[in-house]
Coordinates of C-alpha atoms and ligand atoms in Angstrom, one line a residue:
X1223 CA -12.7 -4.1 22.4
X1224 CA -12.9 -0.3 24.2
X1225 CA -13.5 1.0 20.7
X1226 CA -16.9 3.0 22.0
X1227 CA -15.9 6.6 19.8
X1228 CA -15.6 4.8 16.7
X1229 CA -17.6 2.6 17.2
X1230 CA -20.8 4.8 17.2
X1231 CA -19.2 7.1 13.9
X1232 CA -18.8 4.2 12.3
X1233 CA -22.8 3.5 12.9
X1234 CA -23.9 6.8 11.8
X1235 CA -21.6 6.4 8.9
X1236 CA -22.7 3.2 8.0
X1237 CA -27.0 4.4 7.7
X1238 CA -25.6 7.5 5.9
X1239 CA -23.6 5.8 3.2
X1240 CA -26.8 2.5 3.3
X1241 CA -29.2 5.9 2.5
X1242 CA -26.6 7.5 0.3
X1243 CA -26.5 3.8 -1.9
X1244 CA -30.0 3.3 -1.8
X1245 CA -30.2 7.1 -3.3
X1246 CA -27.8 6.5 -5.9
X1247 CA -29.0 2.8 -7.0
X1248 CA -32.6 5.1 -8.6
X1249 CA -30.2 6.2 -10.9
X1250 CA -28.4 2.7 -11.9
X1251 CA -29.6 2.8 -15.7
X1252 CA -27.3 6.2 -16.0
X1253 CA -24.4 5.8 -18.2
X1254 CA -20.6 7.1 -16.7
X1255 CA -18.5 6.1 -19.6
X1256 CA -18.1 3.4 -22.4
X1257 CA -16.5 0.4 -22.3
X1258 CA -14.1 -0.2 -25.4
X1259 CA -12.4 -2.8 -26.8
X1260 CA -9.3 -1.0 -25.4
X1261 CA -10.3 -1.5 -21.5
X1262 CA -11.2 -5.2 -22.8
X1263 CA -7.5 -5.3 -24.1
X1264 CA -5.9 -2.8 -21.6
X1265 CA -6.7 -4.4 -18.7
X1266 CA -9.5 -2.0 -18.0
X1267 CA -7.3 0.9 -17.5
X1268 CA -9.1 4.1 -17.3
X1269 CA -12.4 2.1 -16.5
X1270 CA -14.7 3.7 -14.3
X1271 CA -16.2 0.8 -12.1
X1272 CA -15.4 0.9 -8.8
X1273 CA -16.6 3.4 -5.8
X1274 CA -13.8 4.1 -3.3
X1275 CA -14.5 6.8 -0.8
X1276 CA -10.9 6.7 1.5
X1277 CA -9.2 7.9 -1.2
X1278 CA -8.4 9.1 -4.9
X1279 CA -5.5 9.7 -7.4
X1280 CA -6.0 12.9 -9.5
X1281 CA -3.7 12.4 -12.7
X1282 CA -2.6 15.5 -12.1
X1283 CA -1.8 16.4 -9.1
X1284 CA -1.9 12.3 -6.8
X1285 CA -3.1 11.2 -4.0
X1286 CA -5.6 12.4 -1.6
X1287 CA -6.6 10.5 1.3
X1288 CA -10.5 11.8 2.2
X1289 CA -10.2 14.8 0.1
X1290 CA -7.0 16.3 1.6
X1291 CA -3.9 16.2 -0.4
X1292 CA -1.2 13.5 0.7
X1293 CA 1.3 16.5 1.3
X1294 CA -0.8 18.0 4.3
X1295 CA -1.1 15.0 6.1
X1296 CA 3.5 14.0 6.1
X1297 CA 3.7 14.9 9.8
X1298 CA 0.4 12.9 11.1
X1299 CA 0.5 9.5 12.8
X1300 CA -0.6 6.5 10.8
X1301 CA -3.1 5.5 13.0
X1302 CA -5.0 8.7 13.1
X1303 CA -5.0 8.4 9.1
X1304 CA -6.7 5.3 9.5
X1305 CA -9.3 7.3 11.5
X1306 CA -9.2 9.5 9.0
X1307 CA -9.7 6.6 5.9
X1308 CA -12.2 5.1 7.6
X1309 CA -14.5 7.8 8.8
X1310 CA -13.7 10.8 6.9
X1311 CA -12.3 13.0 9.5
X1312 CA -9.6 12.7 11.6
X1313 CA -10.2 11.7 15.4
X1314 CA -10.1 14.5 18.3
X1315 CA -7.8 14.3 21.2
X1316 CA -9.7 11.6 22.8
X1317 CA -10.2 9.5 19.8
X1318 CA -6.7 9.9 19.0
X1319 CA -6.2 7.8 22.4
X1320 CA -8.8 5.5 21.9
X1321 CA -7.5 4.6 18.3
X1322 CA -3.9 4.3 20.1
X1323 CA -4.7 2.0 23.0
X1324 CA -6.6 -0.5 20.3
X1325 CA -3.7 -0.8 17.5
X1326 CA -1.3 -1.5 20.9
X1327 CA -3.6 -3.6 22.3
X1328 CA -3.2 -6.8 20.0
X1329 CA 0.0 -6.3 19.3
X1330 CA 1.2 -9.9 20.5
X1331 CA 1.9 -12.2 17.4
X1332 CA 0.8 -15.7 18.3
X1333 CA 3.6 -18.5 18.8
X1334 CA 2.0 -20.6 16.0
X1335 CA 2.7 -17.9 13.7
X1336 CA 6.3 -18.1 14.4
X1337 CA 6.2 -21.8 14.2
X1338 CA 4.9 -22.1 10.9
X1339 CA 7.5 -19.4 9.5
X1340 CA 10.0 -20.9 10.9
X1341 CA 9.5 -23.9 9.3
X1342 CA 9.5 -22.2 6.0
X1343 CA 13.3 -22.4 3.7
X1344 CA 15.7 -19.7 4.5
X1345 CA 15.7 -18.1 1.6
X1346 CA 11.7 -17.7 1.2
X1347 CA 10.4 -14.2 0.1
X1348 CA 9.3 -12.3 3.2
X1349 CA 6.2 -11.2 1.3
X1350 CA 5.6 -15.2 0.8
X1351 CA 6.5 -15.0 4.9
X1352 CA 3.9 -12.0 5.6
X1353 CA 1.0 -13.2 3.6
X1354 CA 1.1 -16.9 5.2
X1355 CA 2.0 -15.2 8.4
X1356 CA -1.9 -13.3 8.1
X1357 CA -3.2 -16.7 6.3
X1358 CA -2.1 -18.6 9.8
X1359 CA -4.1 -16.1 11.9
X1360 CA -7.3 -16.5 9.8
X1361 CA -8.5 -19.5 12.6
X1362 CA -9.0 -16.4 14.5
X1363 CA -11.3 -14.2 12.5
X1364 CA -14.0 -12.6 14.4
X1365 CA -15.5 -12.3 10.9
X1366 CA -15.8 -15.3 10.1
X1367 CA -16.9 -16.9 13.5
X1368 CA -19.9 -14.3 13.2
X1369 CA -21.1 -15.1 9.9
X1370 CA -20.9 -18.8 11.2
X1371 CA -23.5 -18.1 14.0
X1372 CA -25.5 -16.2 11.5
X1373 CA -25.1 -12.7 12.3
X1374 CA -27.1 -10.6 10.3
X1375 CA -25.0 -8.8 7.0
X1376 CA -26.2 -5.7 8.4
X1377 CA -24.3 -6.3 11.3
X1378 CA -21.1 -8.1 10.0
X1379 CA -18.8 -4.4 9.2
X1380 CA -18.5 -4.3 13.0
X1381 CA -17.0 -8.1 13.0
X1382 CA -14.9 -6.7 10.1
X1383 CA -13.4 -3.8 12.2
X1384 CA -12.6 -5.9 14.9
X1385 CA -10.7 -8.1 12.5
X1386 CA -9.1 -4.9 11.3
X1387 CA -8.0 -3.3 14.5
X1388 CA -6.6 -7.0 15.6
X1389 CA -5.0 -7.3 12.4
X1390 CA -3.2 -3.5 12.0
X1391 CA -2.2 -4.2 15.6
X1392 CA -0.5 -7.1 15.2
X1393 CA 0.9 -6.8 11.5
X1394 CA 3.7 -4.4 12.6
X1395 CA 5.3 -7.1 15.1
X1396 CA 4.6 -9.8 12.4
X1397 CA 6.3 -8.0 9.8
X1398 CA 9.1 -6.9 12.2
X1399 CA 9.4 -10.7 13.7
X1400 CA 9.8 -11.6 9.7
X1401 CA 12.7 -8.8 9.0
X1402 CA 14.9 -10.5 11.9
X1403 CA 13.9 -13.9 11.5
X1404 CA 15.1 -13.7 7.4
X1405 CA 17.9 -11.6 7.6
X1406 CA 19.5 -12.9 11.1
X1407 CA 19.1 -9.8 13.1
X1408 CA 18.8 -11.4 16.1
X1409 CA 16.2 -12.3 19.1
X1410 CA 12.7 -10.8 17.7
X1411 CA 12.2 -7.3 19.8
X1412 CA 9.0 -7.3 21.4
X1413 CA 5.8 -5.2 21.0
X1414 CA 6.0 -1.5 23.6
X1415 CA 2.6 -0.9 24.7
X1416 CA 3.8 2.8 25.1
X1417 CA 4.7 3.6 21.8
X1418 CA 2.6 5.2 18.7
X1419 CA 1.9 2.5 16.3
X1420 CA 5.0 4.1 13.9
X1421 CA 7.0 4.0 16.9
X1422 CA 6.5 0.7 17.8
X1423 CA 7.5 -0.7 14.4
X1424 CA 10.5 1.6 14.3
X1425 CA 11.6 -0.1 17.6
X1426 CA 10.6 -3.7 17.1
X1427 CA 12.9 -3.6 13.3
X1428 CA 15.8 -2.9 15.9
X1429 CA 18.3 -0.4 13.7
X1430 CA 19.7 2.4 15.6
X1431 CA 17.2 5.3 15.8
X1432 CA 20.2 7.8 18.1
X1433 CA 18.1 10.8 17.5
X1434 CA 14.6 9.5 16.4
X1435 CA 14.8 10.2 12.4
X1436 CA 14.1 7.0 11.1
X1437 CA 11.2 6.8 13.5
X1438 CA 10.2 9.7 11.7
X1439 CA 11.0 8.0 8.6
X1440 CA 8.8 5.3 9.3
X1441 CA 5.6 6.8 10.6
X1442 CA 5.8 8.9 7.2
X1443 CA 6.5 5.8 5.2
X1444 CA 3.3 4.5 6.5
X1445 CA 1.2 7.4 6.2
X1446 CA 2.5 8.2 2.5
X1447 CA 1.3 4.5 1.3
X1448 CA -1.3 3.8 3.5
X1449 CA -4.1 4.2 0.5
X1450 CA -4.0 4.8 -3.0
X1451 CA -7.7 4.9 -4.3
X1452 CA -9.6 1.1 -5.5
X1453 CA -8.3 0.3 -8.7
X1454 CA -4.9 -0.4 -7.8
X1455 CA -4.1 -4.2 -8.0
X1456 CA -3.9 -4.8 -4.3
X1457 CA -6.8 -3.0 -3.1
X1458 CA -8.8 -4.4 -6.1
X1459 CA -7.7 -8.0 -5.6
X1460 CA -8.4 -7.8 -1.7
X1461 CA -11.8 -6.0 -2.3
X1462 CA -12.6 -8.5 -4.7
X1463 CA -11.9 -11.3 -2.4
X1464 CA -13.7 -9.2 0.6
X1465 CA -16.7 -9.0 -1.4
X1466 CA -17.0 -13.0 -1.2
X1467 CA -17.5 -12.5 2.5
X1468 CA -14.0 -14.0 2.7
X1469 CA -12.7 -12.4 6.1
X1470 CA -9.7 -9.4 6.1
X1471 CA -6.8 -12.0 6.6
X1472 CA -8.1 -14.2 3.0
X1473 CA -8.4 -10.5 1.6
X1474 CA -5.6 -9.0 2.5
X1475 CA -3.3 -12.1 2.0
X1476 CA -4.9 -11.9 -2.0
X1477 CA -4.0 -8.0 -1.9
X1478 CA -0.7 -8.3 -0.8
X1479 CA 0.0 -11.3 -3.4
X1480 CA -0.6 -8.5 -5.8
X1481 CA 1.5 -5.9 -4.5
X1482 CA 4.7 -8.8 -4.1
X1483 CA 4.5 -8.3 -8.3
X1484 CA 7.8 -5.7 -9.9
X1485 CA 4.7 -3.6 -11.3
X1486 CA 3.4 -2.9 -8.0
X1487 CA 4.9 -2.6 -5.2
X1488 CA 8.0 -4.7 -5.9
X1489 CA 9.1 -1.9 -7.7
X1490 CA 10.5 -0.1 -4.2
X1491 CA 12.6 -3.5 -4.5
X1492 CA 13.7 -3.2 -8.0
X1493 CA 14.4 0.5 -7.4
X1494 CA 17.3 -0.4 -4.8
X1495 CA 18.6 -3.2 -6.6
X1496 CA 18.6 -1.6 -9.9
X1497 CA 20.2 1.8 -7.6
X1498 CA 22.6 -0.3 -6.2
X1499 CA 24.0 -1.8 -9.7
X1500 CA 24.8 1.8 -11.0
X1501 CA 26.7 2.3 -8.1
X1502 CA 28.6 -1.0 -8.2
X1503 CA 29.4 -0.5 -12.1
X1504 CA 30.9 3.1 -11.8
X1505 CA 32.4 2.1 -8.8
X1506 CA 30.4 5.3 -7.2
X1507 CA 27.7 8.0 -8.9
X1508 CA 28.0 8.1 -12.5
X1509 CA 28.1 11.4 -14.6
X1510 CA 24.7 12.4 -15.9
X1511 CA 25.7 11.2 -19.4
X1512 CA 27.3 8.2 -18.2
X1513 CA 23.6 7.2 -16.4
X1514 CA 21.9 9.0 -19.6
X1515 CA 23.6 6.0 -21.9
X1516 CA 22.7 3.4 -18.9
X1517 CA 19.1 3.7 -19.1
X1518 CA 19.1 3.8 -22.9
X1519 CA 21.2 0.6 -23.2
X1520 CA 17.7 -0.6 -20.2
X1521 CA 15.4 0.5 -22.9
X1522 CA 16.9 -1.0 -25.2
X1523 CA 17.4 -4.2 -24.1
X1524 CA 13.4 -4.0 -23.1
X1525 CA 13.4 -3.2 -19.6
X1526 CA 11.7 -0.5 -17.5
X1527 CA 13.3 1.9 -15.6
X1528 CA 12.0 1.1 -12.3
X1529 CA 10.4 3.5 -9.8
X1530 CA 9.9 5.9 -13.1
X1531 CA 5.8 5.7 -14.5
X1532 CA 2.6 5.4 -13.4
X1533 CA -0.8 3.7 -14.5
X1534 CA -2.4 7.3 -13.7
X1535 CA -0.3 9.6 -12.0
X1536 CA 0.8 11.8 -15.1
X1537 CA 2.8 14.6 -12.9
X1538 CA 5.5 13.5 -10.2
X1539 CA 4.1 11.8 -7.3
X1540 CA 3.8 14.2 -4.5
X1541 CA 4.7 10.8 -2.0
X1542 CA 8.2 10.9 -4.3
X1543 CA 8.0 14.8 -3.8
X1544 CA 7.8 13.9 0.1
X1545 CA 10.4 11.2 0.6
X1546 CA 13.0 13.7 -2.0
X1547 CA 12.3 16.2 0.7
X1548 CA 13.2 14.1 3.6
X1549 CA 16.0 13.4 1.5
X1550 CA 17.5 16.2 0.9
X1551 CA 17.2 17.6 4.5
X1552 CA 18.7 14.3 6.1
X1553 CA 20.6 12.1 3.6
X1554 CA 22.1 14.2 0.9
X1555 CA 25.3 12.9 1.4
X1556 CA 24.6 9.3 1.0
X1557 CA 26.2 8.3 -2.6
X1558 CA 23.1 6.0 -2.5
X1559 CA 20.4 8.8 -2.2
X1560 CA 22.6 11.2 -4.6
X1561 CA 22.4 8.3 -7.2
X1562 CA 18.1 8.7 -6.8
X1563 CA 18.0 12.6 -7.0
X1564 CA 20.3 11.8 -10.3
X1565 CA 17.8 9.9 -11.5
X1566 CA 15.0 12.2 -10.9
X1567 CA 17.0 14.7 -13.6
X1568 CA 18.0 12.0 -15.8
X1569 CA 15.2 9.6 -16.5
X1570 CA 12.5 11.5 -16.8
X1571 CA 14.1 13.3 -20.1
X1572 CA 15.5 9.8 -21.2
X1573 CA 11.8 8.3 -21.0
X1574 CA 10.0 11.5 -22.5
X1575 CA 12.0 11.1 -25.3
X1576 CA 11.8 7.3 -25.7
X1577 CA 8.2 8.2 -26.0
X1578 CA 6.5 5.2 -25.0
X1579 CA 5.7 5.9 -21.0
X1580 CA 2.9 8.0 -20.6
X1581 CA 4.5 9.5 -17.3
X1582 CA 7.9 9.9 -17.4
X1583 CA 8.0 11.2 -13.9
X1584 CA 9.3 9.0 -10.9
X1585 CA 6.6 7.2 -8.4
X1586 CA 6.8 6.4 -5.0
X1587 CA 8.8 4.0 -5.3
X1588 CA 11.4 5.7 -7.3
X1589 CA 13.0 7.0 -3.5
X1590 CA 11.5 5.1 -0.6
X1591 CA 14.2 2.5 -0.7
X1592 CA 17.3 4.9 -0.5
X1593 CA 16.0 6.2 2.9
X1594 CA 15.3 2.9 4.3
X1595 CA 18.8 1.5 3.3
X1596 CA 20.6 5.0 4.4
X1597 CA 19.1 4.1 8.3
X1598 CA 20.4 0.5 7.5
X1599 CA 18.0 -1.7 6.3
X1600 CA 19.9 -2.9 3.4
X1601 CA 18.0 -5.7 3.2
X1602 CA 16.0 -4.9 -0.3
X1603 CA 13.8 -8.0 -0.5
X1604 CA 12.4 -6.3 2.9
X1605 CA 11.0 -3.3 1.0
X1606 CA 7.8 -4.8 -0.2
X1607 CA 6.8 -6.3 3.5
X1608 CA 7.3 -2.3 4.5
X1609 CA 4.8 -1.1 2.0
X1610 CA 2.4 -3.9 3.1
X1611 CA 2.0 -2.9 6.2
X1612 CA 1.3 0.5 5.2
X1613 CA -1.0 -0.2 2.6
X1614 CA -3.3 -2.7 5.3
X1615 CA -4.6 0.7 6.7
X1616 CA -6.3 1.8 3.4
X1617 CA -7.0 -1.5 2.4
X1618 CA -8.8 -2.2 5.9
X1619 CA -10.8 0.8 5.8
X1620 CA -11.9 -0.4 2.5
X1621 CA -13.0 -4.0 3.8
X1622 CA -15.0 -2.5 6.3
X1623 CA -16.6 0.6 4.4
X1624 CA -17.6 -2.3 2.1
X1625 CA -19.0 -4.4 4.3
X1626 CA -21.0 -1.2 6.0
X1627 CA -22.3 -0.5 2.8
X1628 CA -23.4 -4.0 1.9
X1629 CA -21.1 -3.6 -1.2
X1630 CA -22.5 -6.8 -3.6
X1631 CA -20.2 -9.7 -4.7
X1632 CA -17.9 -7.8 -7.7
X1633 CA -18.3 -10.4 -10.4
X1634 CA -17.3 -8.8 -13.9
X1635 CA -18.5 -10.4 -17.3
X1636 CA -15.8 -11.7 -19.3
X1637 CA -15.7 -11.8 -23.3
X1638 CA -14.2 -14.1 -25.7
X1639 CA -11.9 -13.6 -28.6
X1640 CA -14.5 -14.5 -31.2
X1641 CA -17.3 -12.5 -29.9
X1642 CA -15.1 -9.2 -29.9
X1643 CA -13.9 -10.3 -33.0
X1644 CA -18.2 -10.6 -34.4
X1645 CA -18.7 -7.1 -32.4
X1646 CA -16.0 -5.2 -34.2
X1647 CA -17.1 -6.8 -37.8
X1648 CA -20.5 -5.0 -36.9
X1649 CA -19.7 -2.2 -36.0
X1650 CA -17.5 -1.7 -39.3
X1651 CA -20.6 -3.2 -41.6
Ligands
CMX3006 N1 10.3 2.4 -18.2 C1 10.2 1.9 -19.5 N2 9.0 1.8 -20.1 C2 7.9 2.2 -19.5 C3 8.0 2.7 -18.2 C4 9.2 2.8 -17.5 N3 9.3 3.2 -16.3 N4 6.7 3.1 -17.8 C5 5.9 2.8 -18.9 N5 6.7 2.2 -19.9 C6 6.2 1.7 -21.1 C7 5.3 0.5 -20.8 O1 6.0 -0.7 -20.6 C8 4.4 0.5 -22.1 O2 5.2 -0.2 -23.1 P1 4.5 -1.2 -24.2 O3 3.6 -0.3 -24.9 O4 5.6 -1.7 -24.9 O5 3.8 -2.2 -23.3 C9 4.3 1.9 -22.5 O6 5.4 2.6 -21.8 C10 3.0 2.6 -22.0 O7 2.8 2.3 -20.7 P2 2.0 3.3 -19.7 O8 0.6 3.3 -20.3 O9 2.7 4.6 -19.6 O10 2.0 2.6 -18.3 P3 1.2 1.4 -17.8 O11 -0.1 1.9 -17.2 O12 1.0 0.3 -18.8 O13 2.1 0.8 -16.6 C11 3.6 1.0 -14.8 C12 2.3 1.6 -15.5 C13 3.8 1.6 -13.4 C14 3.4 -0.6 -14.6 C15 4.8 1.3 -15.7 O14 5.0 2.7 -15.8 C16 6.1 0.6 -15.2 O15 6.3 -0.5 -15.5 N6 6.9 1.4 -14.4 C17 8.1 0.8 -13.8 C18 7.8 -0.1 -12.7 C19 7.3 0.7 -11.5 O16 7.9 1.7 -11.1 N7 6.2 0.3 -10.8 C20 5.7 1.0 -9.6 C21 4.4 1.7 -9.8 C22 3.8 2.2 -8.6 C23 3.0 1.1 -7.9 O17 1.9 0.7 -8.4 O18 3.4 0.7 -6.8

């Protein structure tokens, strides 16, 4: 693998963050928060516990990816934000080439992969499809055949980074191979060594791309959810499972079962489908009082609103802000993307005052969908497998910045109900 530019950042990344550990492990005994019977109970939320270095959410102003806020960084190419993820700045000129050639490189999906999904049921999930798709390729971990021969932990990140680049190379003809396998499209397209990695995807989904807006559409896509801090529960539940020594394709497989749930990124999913009954019931885009009483009669009946919320975004997502944007300058006719902008006035006044959500404002997922489905892909069950493959850039970099830093096994202590139970009758003797 010609990965030689990378390659040596990523070793004078890896002593600085070993020395930067080492520094920080003097002061283990130093207390950063308390933990309350309300993280026990709230599945830790707001539980600091976790370091994460490609990126963080601020609750009030969302995501930035190595310090720089998502909004600056709409217009670059996915592949140089995972440069950027992984080492903290993003690549020159001729590390922009070199990152290139390596996601292109492995871009062939191999033929027992295609066997086993085709064997699957017509009508399985393509999420099921993707994560047994990367499951089936495991036999090939570099990973794992290096541990085997007893490579040294110190050395195993670079084993990990191979498996990454192989993986983020192939994962974008995988995923497209799955959209026209499920929904019939057709003869699967195959990989263009020419093409950015955004590009490439765009081409191999095969929807008409006349004057090269949904290719724009989709290398944003891909930037905008590539990474969204550690605590989230797919980049927990694959670090978690990386921190076994489990190669990327066990831990990414266990992330992405996470993100298939309608709390995570199913939502994009729900979004359309839930977008898609308003406009079947009014026969076209309601009135705003007419969606006003919709979502009450939701709430009522106990149901979120979809796409609307966040665990701890409290302001409007600035990846919503970007896809509204794109929007507006290219779609604002569609009845489909006027329905979402609706939304964006409606709901968040309707939640505020049902008072329960903490964020009334939408997420990303409240308009990603409407764009998708504007160039064509209607198919909503497809949405999730899209933010998968974005969110295997962030989540990579985090399997291998782990593995540089000789991150330990995460291995949280449990408590049961009758010893919280004995801690809160002492505390209130
Ligand atoms: N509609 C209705 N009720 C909502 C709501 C919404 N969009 N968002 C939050 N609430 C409710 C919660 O269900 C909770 O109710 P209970 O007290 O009865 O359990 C209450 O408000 C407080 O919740 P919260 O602290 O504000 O939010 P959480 O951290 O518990 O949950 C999230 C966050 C995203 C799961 C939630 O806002 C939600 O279900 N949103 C809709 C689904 C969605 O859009 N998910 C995508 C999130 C982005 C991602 O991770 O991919």
């Amino acid at each position: 693998m010609k990965l030689e530019r990378l390659l040596s950042r990523m070793e004078t990344l890896t002593e600085q963050v070993r020395q930067e550990r080492k520094e920080l492990a003097q002061h283990r005994e130093l207390a950063i928060g308390n933990v309350t019977v309300g993280h026990v109970l709230g599945g830790m939320r707001g539980l600091v516990s976790l370091l994460c270095d490609t990126s963080s959410v601020l609750p009030n102003e969302g995501l930035r990816i190595r310090n720089i806020p998502i909004l600056e960084l709409v217009d670059s190419y996915p592949e140089d934000v995972f440069f950027l993820l992984l080492t903290g700045s993003m690549p020159s000129e001729e590390e922009k080439a070199e990152i290139r050639a390596a996601f292109a490189k492995y871009s062939n999906v191999p033929y027992y992969v295609w066997n086993t999904l085709e064997a699957l049921p017509p009508d399985t999930h393509p999420m099921v499809m993707l994560s047994i798709g990367l499951l089936a390729m495991e036999r090939e971990s570099r990973f794992r055949q290096a541990y085997e021969a007893g490579t040294p932990r110190q050395d195993l990140w670079r084993f990990m980074l191979e498996d990454a680049i192989i993986l983020l190379s192939r994962i974008t003809t995988l995923a497209a191979g799955i959209y026209r396998m499920r929904f019939a499209k057709g003869d699967r397209i195959p990989p263009h060594p020419d093409l950015d990695w955004g590009a490439n995807y765009a081409a191999m989904l095969g929807l008409p791309d006349p004057n090269g807006e949904f290719t724009r559409l989709i290398r944003m896509y891909l930037v905008l959810h590539s990474d969204h801090g550690g605590g989230n529960v797919s980049a927990f539940s694959a670090n978690t499972v990386g921190s076994a020594l489990s190669d990327i394709y066990y831990a990414l497989s266990a992330g992405f079962n996470g993100l298939a749930g309608p709390l995570h990124g199913l939502a994009n999913q729900e979004v359309l489908r839930f977008v898609m009954s308003i406009y079947d019931r009014f026969n076209g885009i309601p009135s705003e009082a007419q969606l006003r009483d919709l979502l009450w009669e939701r709430l009522h009946a106990g149901q979120v609103i979809p796409g609307f919320g966040h665990a701890v975004l409290r302001v409007t997502d600035p990846r919503f802000i970007a896809f509204h944007r794109f929007g507006k300058e290219h779609c604002s006719d569609d009845p489909i993307f006027q329905i979402v902008d609706l939304l964006y006035q409606v709901a968040p006044k309707v939640l505020q005052e049902h008072g329960k959500a903490k964020n009334p404002w939408p997420n990303v997922d409240a308009a990603s969908g409407s764009l998708l489905y504007h160039y064509g892909m209607t198919e909503y069950q497809f949405y999730t497998v899209m933010f998968a493959v974005s969110r295997a850039l962030g989540i990579s970099a985090q399997l291998v910045l782990n593995r540089a830093a000789l991150a330990p096994i995460i291995r949280p202590k449990a408590i049961t109900t009758e010893k919280l139970k004995e801690l809160i009758a002492q505390a209130q003797s």
